[in-house]
Short mmCIF file of N, CA and C in Angstrom, two decimals:
data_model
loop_
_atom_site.label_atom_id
_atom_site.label_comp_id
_atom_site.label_asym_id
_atom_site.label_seq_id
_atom_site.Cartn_x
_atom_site.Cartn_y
_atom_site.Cartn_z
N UNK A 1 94.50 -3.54 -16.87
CA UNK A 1 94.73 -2.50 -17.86
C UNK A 1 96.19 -2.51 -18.31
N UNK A 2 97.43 -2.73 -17.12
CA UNK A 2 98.66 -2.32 -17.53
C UNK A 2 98.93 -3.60 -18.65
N UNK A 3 98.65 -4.87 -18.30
CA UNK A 3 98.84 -6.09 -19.04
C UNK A 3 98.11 -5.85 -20.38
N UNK A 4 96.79 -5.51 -20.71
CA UNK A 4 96.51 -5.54 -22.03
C UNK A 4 96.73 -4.51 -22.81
N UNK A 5 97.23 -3.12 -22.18
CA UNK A 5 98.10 -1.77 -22.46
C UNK A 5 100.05 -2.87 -23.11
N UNK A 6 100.03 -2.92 -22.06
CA UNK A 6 101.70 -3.74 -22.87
C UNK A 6 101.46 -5.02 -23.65
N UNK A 7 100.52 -5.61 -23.98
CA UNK A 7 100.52 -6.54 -24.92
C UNK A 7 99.93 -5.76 -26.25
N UNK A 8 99.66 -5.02 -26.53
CA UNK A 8 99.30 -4.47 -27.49
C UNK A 8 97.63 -4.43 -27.69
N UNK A 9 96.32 -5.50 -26.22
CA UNK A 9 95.29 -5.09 -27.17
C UNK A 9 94.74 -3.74 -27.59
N UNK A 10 94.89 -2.60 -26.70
CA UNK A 10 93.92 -1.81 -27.36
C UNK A 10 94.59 -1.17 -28.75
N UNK A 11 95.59 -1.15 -29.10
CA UNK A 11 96.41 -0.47 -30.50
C UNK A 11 95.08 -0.83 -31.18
N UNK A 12 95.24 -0.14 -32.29
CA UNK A 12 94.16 0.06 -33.38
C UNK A 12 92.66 -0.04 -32.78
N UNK A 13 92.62 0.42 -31.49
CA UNK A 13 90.93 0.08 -31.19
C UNK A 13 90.05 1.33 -31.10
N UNK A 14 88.72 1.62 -31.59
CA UNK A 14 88.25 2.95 -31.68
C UNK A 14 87.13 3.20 -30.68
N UNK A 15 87.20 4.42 -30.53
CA UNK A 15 86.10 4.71 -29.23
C UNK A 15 85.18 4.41 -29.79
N UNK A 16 84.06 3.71 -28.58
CA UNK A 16 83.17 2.96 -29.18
C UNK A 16 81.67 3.90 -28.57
N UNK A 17 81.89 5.14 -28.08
CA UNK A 17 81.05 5.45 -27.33
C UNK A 17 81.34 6.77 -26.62
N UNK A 18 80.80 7.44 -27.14
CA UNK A 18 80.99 9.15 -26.79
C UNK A 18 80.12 10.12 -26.54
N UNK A 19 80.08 10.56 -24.81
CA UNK A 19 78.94 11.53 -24.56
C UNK A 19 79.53 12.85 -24.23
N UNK A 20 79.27 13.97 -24.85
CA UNK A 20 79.67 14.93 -24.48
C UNK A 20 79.23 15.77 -23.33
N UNK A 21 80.21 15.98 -22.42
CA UNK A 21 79.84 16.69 -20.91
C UNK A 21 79.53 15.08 -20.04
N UNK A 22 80.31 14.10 -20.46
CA UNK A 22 80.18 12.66 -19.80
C UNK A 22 81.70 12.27 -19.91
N UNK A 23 81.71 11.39 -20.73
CA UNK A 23 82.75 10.51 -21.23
C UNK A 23 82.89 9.98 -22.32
N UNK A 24 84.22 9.65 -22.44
CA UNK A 24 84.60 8.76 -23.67
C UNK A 24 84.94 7.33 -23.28
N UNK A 25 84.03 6.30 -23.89
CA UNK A 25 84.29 4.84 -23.49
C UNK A 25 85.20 4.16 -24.83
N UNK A 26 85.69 3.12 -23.94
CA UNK A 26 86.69 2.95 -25.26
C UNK A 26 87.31 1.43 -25.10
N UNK A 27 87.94 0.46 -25.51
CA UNK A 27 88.53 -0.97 -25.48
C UNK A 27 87.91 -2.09 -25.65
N UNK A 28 86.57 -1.91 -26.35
CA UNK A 28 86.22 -3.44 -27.05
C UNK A 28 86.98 -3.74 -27.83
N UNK A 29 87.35 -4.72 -27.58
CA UNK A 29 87.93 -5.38 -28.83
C UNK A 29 87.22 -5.55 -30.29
N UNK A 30 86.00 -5.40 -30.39
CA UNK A 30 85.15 -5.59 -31.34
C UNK A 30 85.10 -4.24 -32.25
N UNK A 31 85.73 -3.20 -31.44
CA UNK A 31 85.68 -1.46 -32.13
C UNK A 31 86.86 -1.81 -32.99
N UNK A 32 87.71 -2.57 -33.45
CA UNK A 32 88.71 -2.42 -34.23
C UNK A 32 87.75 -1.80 -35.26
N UNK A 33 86.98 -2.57 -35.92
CA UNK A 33 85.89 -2.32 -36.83
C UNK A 33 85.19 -1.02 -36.29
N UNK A 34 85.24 -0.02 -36.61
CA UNK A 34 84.73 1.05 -35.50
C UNK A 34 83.11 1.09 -35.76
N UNK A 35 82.95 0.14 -37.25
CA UNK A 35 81.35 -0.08 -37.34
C UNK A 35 80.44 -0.82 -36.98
N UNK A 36 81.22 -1.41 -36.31
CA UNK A 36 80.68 -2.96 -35.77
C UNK A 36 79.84 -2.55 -35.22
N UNK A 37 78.57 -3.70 -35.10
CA UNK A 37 77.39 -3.36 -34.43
C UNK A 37 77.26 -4.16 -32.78
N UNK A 38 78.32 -5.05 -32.40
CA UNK A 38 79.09 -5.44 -31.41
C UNK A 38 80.07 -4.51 -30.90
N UNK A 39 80.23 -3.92 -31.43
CA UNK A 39 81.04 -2.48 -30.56
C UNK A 39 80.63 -2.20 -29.21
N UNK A 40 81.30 -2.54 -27.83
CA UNK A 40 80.84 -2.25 -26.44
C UNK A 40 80.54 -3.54 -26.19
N UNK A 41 80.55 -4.65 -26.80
CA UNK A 41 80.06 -6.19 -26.19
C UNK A 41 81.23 -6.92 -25.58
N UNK A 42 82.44 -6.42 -26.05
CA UNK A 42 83.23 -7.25 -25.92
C UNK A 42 84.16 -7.22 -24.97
N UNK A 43 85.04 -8.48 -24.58
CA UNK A 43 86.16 -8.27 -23.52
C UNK A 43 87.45 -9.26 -23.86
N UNK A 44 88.34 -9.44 -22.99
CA UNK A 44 89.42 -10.00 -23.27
C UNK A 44 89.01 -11.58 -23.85
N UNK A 45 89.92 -12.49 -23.90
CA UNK A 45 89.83 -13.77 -24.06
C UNK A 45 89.19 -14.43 -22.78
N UNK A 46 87.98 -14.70 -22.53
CA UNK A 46 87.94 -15.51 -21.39
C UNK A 46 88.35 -16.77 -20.73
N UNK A 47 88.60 -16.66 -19.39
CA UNK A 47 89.54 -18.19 -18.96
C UNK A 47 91.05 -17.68 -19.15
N UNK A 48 91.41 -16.32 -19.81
CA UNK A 48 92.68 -15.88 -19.44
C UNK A 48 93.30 -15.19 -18.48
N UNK A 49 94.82 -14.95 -18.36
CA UNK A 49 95.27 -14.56 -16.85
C UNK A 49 95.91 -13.34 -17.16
N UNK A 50 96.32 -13.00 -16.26
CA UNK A 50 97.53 -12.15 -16.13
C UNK A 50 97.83 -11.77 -14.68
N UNK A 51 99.53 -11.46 -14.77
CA UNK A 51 100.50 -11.08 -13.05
C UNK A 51 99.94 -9.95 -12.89
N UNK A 52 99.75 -9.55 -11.58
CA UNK A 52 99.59 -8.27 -11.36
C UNK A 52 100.23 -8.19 -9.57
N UNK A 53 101.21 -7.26 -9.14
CA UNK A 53 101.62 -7.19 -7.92
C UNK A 53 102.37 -8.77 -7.57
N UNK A 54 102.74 -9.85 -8.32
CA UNK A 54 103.15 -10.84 -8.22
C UNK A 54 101.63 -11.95 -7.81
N UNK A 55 100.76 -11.38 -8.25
CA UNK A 55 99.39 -12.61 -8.26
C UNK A 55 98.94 -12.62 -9.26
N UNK A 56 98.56 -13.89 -9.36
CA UNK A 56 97.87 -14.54 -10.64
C UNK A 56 96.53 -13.85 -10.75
N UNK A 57 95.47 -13.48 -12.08
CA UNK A 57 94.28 -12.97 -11.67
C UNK A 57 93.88 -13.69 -12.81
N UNK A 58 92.81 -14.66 -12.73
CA UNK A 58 92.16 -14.98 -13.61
C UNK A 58 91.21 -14.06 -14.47
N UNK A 59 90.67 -14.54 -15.68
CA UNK A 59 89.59 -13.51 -16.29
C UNK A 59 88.10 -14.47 -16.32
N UNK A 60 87.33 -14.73 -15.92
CA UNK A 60 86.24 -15.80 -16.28
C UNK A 60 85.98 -15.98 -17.24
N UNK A 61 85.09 -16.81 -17.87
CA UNK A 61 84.40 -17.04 -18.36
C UNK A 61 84.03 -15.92 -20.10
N UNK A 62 83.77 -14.92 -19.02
CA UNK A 62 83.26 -13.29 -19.97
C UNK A 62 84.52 -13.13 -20.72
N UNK A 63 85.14 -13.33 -19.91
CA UNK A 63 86.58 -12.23 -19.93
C UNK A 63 86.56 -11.31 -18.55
N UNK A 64 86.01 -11.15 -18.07
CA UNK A 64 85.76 -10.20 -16.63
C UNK A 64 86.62 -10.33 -15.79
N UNK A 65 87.23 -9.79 -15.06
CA UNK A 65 87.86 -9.41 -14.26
C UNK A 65 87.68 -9.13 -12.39
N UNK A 66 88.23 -9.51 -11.29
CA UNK A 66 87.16 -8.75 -9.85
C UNK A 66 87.19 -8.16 -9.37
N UNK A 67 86.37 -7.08 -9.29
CA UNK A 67 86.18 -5.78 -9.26
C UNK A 67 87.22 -5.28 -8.33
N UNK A 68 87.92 -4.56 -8.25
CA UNK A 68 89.53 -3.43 -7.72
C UNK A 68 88.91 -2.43 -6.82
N UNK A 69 88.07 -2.26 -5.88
CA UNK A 69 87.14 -1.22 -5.03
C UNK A 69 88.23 -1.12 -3.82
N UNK A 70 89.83 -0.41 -4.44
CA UNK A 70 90.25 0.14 -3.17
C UNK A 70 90.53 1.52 -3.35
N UNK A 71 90.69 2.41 -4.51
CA UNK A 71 91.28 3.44 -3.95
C UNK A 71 89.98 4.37 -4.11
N UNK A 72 90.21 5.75 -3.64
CA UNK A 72 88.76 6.66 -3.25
C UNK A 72 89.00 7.42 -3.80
N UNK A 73 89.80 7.18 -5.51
CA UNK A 73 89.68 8.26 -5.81
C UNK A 73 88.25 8.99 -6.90
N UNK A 74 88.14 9.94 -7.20
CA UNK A 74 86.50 10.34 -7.33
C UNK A 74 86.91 10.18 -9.22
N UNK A 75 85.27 10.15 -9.66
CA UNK A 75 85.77 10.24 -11.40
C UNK A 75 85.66 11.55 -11.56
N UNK A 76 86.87 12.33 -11.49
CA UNK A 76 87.07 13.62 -12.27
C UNK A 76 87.47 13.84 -13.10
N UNK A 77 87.22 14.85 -14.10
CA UNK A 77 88.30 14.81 -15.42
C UNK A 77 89.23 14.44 -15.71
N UNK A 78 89.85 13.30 -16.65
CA UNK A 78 90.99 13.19 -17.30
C UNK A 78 91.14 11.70 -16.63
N UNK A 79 90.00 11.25 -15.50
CA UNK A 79 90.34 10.54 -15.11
C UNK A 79 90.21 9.09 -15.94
N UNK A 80 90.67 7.88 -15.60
CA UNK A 80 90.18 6.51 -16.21
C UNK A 80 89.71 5.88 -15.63
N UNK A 81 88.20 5.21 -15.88
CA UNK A 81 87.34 4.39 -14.86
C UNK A 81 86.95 2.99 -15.51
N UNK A 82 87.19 1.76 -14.66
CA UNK A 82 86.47 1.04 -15.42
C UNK A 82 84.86 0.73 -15.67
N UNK A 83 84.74 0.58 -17.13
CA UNK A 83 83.44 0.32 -17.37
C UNK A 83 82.70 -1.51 -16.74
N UNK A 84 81.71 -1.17 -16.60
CA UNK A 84 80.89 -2.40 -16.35
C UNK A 84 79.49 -2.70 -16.97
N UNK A 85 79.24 -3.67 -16.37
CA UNK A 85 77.99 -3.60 -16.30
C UNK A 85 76.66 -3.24 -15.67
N UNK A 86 77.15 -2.61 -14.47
CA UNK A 86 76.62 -2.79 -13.19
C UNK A 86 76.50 -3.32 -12.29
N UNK A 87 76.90 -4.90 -12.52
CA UNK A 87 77.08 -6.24 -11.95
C UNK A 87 78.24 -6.00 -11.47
N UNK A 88 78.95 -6.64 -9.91
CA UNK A 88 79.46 -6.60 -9.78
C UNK A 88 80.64 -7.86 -10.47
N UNK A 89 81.70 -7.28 -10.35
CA UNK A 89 82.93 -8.47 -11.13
C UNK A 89 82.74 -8.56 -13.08
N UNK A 90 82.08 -7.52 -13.36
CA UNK A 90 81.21 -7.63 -14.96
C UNK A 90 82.74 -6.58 -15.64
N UNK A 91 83.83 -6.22 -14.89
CA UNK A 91 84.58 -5.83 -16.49
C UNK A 91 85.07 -6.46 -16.74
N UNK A 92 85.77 -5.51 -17.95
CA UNK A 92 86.71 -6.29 -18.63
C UNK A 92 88.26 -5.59 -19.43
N UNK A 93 87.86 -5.23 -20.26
CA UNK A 93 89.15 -4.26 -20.73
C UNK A 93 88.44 -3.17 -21.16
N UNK A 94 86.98 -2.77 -20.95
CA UNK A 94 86.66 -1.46 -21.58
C UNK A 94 86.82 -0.59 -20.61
N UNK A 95 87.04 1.04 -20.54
CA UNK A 95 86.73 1.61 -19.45
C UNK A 95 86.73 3.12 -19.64
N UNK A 96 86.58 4.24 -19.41
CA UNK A 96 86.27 5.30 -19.89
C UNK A 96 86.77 6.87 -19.50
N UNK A 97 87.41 7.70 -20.26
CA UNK A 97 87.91 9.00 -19.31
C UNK A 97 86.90 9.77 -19.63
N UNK A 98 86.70 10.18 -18.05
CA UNK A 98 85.87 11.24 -17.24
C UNK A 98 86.36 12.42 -18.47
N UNK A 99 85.11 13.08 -18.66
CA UNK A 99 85.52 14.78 -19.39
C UNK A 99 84.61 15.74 -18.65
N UNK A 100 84.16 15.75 -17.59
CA UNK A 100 83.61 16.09 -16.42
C UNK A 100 83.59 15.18 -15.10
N UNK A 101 83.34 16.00 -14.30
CA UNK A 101 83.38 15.14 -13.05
C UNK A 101 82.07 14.61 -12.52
N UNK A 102 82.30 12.79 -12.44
CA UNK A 102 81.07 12.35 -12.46
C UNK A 102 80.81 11.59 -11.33
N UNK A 103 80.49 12.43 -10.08
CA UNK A 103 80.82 11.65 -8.37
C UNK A 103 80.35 10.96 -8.28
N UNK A 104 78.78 10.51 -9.26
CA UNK A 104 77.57 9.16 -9.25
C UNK A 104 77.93 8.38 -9.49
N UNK A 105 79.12 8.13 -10.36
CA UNK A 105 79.87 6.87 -10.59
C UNK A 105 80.82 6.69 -9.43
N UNK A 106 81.32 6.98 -8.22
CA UNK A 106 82.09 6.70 -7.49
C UNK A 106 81.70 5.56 -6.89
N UNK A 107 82.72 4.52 -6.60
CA UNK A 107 81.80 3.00 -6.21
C UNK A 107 81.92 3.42 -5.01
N UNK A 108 82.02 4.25 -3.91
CA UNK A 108 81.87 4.50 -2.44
C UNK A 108 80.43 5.34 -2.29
N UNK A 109 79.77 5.80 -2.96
CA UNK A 109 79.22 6.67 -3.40
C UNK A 109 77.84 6.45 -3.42
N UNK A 110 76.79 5.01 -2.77
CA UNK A 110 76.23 4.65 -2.89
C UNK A 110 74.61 5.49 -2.82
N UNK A 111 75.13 6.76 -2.42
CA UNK A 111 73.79 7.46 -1.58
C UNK A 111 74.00 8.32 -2.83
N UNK A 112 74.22 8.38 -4.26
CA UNK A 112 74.15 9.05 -5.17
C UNK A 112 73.57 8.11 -6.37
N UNK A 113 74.23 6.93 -6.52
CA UNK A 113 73.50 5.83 -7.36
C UNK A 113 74.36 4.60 -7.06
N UNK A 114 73.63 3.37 -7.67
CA UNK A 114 74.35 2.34 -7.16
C UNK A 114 75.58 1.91 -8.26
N UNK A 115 75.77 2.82 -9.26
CA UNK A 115 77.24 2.32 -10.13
C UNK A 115 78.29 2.37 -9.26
N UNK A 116 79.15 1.14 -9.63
CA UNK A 116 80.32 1.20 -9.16
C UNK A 116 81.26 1.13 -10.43
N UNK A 117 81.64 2.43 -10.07
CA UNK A 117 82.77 2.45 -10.84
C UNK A 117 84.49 3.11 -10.82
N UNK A 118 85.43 1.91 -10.59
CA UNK A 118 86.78 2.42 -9.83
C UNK A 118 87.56 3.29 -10.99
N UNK A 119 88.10 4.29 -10.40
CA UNK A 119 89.26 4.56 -11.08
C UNK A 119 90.61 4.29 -11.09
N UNK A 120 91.11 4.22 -12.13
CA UNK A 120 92.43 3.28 -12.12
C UNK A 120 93.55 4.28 -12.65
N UNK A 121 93.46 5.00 -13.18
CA UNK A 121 94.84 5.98 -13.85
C UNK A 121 93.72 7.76 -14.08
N UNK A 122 94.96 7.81 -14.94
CA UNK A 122 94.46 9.65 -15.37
C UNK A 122 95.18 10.04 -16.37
N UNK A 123 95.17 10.59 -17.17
CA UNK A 123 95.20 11.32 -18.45
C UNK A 123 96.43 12.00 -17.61
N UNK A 124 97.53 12.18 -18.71
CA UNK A 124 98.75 12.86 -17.80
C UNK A 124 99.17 14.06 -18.36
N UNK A 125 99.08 13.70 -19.96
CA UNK A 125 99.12 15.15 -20.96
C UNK A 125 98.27 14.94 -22.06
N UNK A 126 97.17 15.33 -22.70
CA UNK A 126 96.07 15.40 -23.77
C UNK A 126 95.03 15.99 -23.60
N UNK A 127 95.09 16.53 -22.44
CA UNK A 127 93.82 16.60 -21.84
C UNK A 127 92.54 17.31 -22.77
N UNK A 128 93.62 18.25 -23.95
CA UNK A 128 92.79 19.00 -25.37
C UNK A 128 92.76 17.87 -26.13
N UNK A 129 92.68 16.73 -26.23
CA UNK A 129 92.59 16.10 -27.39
C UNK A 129 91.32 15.11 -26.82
N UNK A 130 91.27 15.12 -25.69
CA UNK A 130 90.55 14.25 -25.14
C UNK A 130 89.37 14.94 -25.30
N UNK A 131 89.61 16.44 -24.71
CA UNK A 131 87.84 17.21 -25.13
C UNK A 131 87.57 17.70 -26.24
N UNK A 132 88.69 17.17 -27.49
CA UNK A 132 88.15 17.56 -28.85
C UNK A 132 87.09 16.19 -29.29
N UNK A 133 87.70 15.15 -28.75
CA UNK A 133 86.87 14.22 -29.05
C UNK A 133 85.48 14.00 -28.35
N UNK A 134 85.07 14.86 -27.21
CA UNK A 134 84.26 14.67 -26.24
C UNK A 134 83.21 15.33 -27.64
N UNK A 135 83.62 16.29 -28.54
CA UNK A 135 82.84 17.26 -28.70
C UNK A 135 82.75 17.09 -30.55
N UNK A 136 82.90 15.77 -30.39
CA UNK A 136 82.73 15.39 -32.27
C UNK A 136 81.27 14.78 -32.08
N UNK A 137 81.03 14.76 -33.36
CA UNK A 137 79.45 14.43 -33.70
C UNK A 137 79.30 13.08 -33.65
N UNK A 138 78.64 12.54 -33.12
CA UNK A 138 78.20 11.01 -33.05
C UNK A 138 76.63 10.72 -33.82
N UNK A 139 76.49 9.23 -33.79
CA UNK A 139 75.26 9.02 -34.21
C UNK A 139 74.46 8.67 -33.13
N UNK A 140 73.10 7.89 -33.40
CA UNK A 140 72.09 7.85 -32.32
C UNK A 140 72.41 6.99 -31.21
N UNK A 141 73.66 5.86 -31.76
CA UNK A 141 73.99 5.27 -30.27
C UNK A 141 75.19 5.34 -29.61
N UNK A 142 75.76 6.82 -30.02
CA UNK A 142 76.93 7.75 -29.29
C UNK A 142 78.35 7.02 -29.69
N UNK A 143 77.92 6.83 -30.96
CA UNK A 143 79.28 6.80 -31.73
C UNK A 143 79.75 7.48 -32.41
N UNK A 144 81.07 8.08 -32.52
CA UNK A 144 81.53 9.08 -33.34
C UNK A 144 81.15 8.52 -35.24
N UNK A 145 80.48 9.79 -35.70
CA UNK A 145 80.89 9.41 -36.59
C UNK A 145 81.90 9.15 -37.78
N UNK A 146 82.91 10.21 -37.15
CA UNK A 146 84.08 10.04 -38.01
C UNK A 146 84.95 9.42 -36.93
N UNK A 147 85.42 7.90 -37.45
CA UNK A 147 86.25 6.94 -36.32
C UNK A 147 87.12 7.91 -35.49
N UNK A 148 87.27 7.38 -34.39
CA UNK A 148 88.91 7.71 -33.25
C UNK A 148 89.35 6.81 -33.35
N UNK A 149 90.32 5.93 -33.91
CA UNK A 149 91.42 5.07 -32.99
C UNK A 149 92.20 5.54 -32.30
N UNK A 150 92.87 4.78 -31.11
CA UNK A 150 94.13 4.81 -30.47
C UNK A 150 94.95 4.14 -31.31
N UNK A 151 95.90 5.07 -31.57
CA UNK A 151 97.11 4.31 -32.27
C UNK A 151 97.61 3.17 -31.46
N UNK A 152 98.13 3.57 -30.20
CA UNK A 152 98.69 2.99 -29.14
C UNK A 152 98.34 3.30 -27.88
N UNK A 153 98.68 2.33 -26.81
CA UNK A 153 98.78 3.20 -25.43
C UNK A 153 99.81 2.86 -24.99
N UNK A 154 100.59 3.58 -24.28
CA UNK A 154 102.07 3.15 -23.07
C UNK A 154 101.92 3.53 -21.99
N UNK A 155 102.21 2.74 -21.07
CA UNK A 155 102.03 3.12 -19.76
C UNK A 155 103.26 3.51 -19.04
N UNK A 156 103.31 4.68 -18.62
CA UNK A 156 104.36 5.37 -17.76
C UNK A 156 104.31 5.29 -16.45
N UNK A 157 105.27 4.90 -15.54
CA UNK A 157 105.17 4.83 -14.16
C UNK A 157 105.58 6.01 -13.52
#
């Protein structure tokens, strides 16, 4: 996330996927177009890298990434989780803030459902902008219909 946050991919990218009293999913690359009908298919360049903690991490094939199942923390509001597929090792750069708390997605969590899904950051100040968007009108396959882009993202330590 921090690597394709400082290279600039998600700038201009639009939520591609919005449930209200769920989440907001967001970082295909394919949502630039926020009409695209590939919207949610997509992931980084596959066969690319990036440093992280001073290690190399490849991306496969997909673009996917392998799966990060260390910290415990739960998906609660504001939080950021990555999206998958269900498969394990299946992300990529999409991933989604919690606008309720959703413990079934916790990848420790197995005796609730089998998603695994880690959280990686949290919403630090927006937290109203985040549930204005939870609560815009979408169409039948939970897309807003009036676009969101992210202008930008920066990551603060």
């Amino acid at each position: 996330f921090i690597d394709l946050a400082n290279t600039g991919f998600y700038n201009g990218v639009h939520f591609h996927r919005v449930i209200d009293g769920f989440m907001l999913q967001f970082g295909c690359p394919h949502a630039k177009d926020p009409k695209s009908r590939q919207a949610g298919t997509g992931n980084p360049p596959g066969g690319s890298s990036f440093t992280c903690n001073g290690k190399t991490i490849a991306r496969d094939a997909g673009g996917n990434i392998p799966d990060e199942l260390v910290d415990k923390t739960s998906n609660e509001p504001g939080t950021l989780s990555m999206a998958n597929t269900g498969q394990p090792n299946s992300g990529g750069s999409q991933f989604f803030v919690n606008t309720v708390h959703n413990d079934f997605l916790d990848w420790w969590r197995s005796d609730l459902s089998p998603s695994q899904h880690p959280v990686f950051g949290k919403v630090v100040s927006g937290m109203d902008v985040v549930n204005k968007i939870g609560k815009m009108p979408t169409d039948p396959g939970d897309a807003p219909i009036k676009p969101v882009m992210m202008n930008s993202v920066v990551i603060k330590s």
